[in-house]
XYZ file of N, CA and C in Angstrom:
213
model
N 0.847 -1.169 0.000
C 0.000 0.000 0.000
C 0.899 1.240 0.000
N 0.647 1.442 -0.762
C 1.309 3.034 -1.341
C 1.725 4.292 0.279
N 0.193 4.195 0.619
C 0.015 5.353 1.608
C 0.450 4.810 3.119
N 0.890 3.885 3.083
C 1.031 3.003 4.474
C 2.186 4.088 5.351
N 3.335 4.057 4.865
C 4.376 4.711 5.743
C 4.038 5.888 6.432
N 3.372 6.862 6.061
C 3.110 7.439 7.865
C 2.162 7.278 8.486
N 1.629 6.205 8.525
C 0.701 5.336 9.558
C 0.928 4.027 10.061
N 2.763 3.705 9.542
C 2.946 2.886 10.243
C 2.998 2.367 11.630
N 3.312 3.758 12.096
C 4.247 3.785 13.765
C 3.310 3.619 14.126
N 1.403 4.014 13.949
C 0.443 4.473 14.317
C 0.009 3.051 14.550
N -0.408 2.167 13.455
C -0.796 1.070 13.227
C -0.066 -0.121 14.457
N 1.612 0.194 14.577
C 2.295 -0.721 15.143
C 1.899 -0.566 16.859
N 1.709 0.455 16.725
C 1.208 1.098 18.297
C -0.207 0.678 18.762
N -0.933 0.265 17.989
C -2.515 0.641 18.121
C -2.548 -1.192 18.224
N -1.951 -2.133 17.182
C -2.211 -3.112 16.976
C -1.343 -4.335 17.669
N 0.322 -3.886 18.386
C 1.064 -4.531 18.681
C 1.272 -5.668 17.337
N 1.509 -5.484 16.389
C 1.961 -6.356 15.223
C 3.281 -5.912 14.451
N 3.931 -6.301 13.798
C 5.047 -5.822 13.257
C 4.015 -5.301 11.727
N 4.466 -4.354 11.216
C 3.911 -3.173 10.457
C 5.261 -3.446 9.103
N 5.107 -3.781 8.155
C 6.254 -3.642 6.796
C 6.212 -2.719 5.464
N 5.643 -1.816 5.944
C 5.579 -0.471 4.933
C 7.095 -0.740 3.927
N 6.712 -0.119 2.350
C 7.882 0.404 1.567
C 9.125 0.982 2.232
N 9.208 1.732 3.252
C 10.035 2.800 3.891
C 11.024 1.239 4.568
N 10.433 0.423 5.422
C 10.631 -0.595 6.284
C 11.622 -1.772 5.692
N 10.838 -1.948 4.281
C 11.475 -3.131 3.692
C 12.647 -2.558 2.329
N 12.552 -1.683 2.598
C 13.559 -0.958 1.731
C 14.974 -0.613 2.856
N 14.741 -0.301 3.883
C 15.908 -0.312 4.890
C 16.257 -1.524 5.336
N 15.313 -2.627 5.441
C 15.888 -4.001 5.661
C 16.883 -4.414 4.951
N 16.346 -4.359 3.655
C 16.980 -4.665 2.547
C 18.423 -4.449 2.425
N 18.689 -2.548 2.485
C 19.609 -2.015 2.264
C 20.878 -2.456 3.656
N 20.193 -2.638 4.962
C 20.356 -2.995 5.975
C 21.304 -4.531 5.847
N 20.412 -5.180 5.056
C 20.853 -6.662 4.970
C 22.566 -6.662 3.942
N 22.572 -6.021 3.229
C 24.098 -5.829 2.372
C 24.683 -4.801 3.442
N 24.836 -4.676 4.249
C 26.014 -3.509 4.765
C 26.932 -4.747 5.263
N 28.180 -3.982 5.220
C 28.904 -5.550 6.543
C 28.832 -5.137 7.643
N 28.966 -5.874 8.573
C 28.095 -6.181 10.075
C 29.611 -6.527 10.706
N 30.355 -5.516 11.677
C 32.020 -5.918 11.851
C 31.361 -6.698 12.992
N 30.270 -6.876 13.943
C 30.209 -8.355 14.943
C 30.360 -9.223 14.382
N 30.355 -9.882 13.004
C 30.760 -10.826 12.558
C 30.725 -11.110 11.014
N 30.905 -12.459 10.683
C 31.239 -12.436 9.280
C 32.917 -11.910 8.941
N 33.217 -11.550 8.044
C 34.314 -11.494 7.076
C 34.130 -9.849 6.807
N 35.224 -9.090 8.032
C 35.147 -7.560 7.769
C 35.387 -7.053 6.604
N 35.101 -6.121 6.432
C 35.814 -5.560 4.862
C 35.613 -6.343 4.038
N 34.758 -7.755 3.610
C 34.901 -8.301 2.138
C 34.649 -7.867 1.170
N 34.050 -6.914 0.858
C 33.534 -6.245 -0.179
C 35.285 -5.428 -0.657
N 35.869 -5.321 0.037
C 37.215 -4.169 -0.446
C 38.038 -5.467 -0.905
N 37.848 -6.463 -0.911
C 39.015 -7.296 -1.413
C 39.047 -7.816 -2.756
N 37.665 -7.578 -2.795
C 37.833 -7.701 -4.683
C 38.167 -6.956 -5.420
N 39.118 -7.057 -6.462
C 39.597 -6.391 -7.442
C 38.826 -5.401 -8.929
N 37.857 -6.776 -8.861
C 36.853 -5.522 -10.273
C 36.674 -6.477 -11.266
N 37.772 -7.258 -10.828
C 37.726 -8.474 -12.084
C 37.303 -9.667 -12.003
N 36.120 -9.839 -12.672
C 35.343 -11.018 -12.722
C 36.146 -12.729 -13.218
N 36.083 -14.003 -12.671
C 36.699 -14.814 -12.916
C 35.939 -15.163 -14.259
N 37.011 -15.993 -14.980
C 36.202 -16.792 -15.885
C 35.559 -17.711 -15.233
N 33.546 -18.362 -16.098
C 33.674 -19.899 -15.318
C 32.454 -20.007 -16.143
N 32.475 -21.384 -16.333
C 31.934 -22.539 -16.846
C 31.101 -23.256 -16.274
N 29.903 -22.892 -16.787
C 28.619 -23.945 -15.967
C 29.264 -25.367 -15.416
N 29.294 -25.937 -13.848
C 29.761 -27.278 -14.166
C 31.434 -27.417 -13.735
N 31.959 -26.192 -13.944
C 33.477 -26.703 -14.195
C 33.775 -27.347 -12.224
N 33.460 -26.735 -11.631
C 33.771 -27.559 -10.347
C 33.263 -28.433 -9.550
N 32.493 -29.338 -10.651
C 31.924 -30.538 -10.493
C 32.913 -32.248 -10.697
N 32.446 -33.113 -10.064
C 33.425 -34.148 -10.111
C 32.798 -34.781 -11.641
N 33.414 -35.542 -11.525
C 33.046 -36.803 -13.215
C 32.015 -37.105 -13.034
N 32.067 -37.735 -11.840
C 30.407 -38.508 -11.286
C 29.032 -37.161 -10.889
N 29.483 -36.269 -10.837
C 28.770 -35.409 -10.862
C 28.075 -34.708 -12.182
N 29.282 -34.153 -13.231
C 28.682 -33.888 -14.136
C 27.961 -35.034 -15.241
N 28.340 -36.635 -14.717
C 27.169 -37.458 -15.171
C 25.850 -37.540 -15.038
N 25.266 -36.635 -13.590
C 23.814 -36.224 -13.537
C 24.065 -35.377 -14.006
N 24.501 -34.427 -14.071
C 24.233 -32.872 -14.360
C 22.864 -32.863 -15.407
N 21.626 -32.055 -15.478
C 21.054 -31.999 -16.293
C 20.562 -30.541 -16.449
N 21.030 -30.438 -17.876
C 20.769 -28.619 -18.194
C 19.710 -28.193 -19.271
């Protein structure tokens, strides 16, 4: 719903429910890609170079593996 975000706080208050307006799930979102230094792998985002690997549907599959493989 379009008009939801400034009647969220209102709604969350009135109803005790969690409320997910545009405004809400757009900061989750953005929220969810930041790095988080309590944990995980600090800084990973700075360690890549720019340059994409080559790769091949498959290539790090065993023999017996790419015998199911079905594409």
């Amino acid at each position: 719903m379009a008009s939801l975000p400034p009647y969220a706080d209102a709604l969350r208050h009135e109803t005790k429910l969690a409320v997910f307006d545009a405004i809400t799930n757009a900061d989750f979102f953005l929220s969810a890609r930041q790095d988080n230094p309590r944990f995980g792998f600090n800084q990973w985002q700075l360690d890549w170079d720019g340059e994409q690997e080559e790769y091949v549907f498959g290539q790090h599959l065993s023999a017996d593996q790419m015998e199911k493989l079905i594409n």
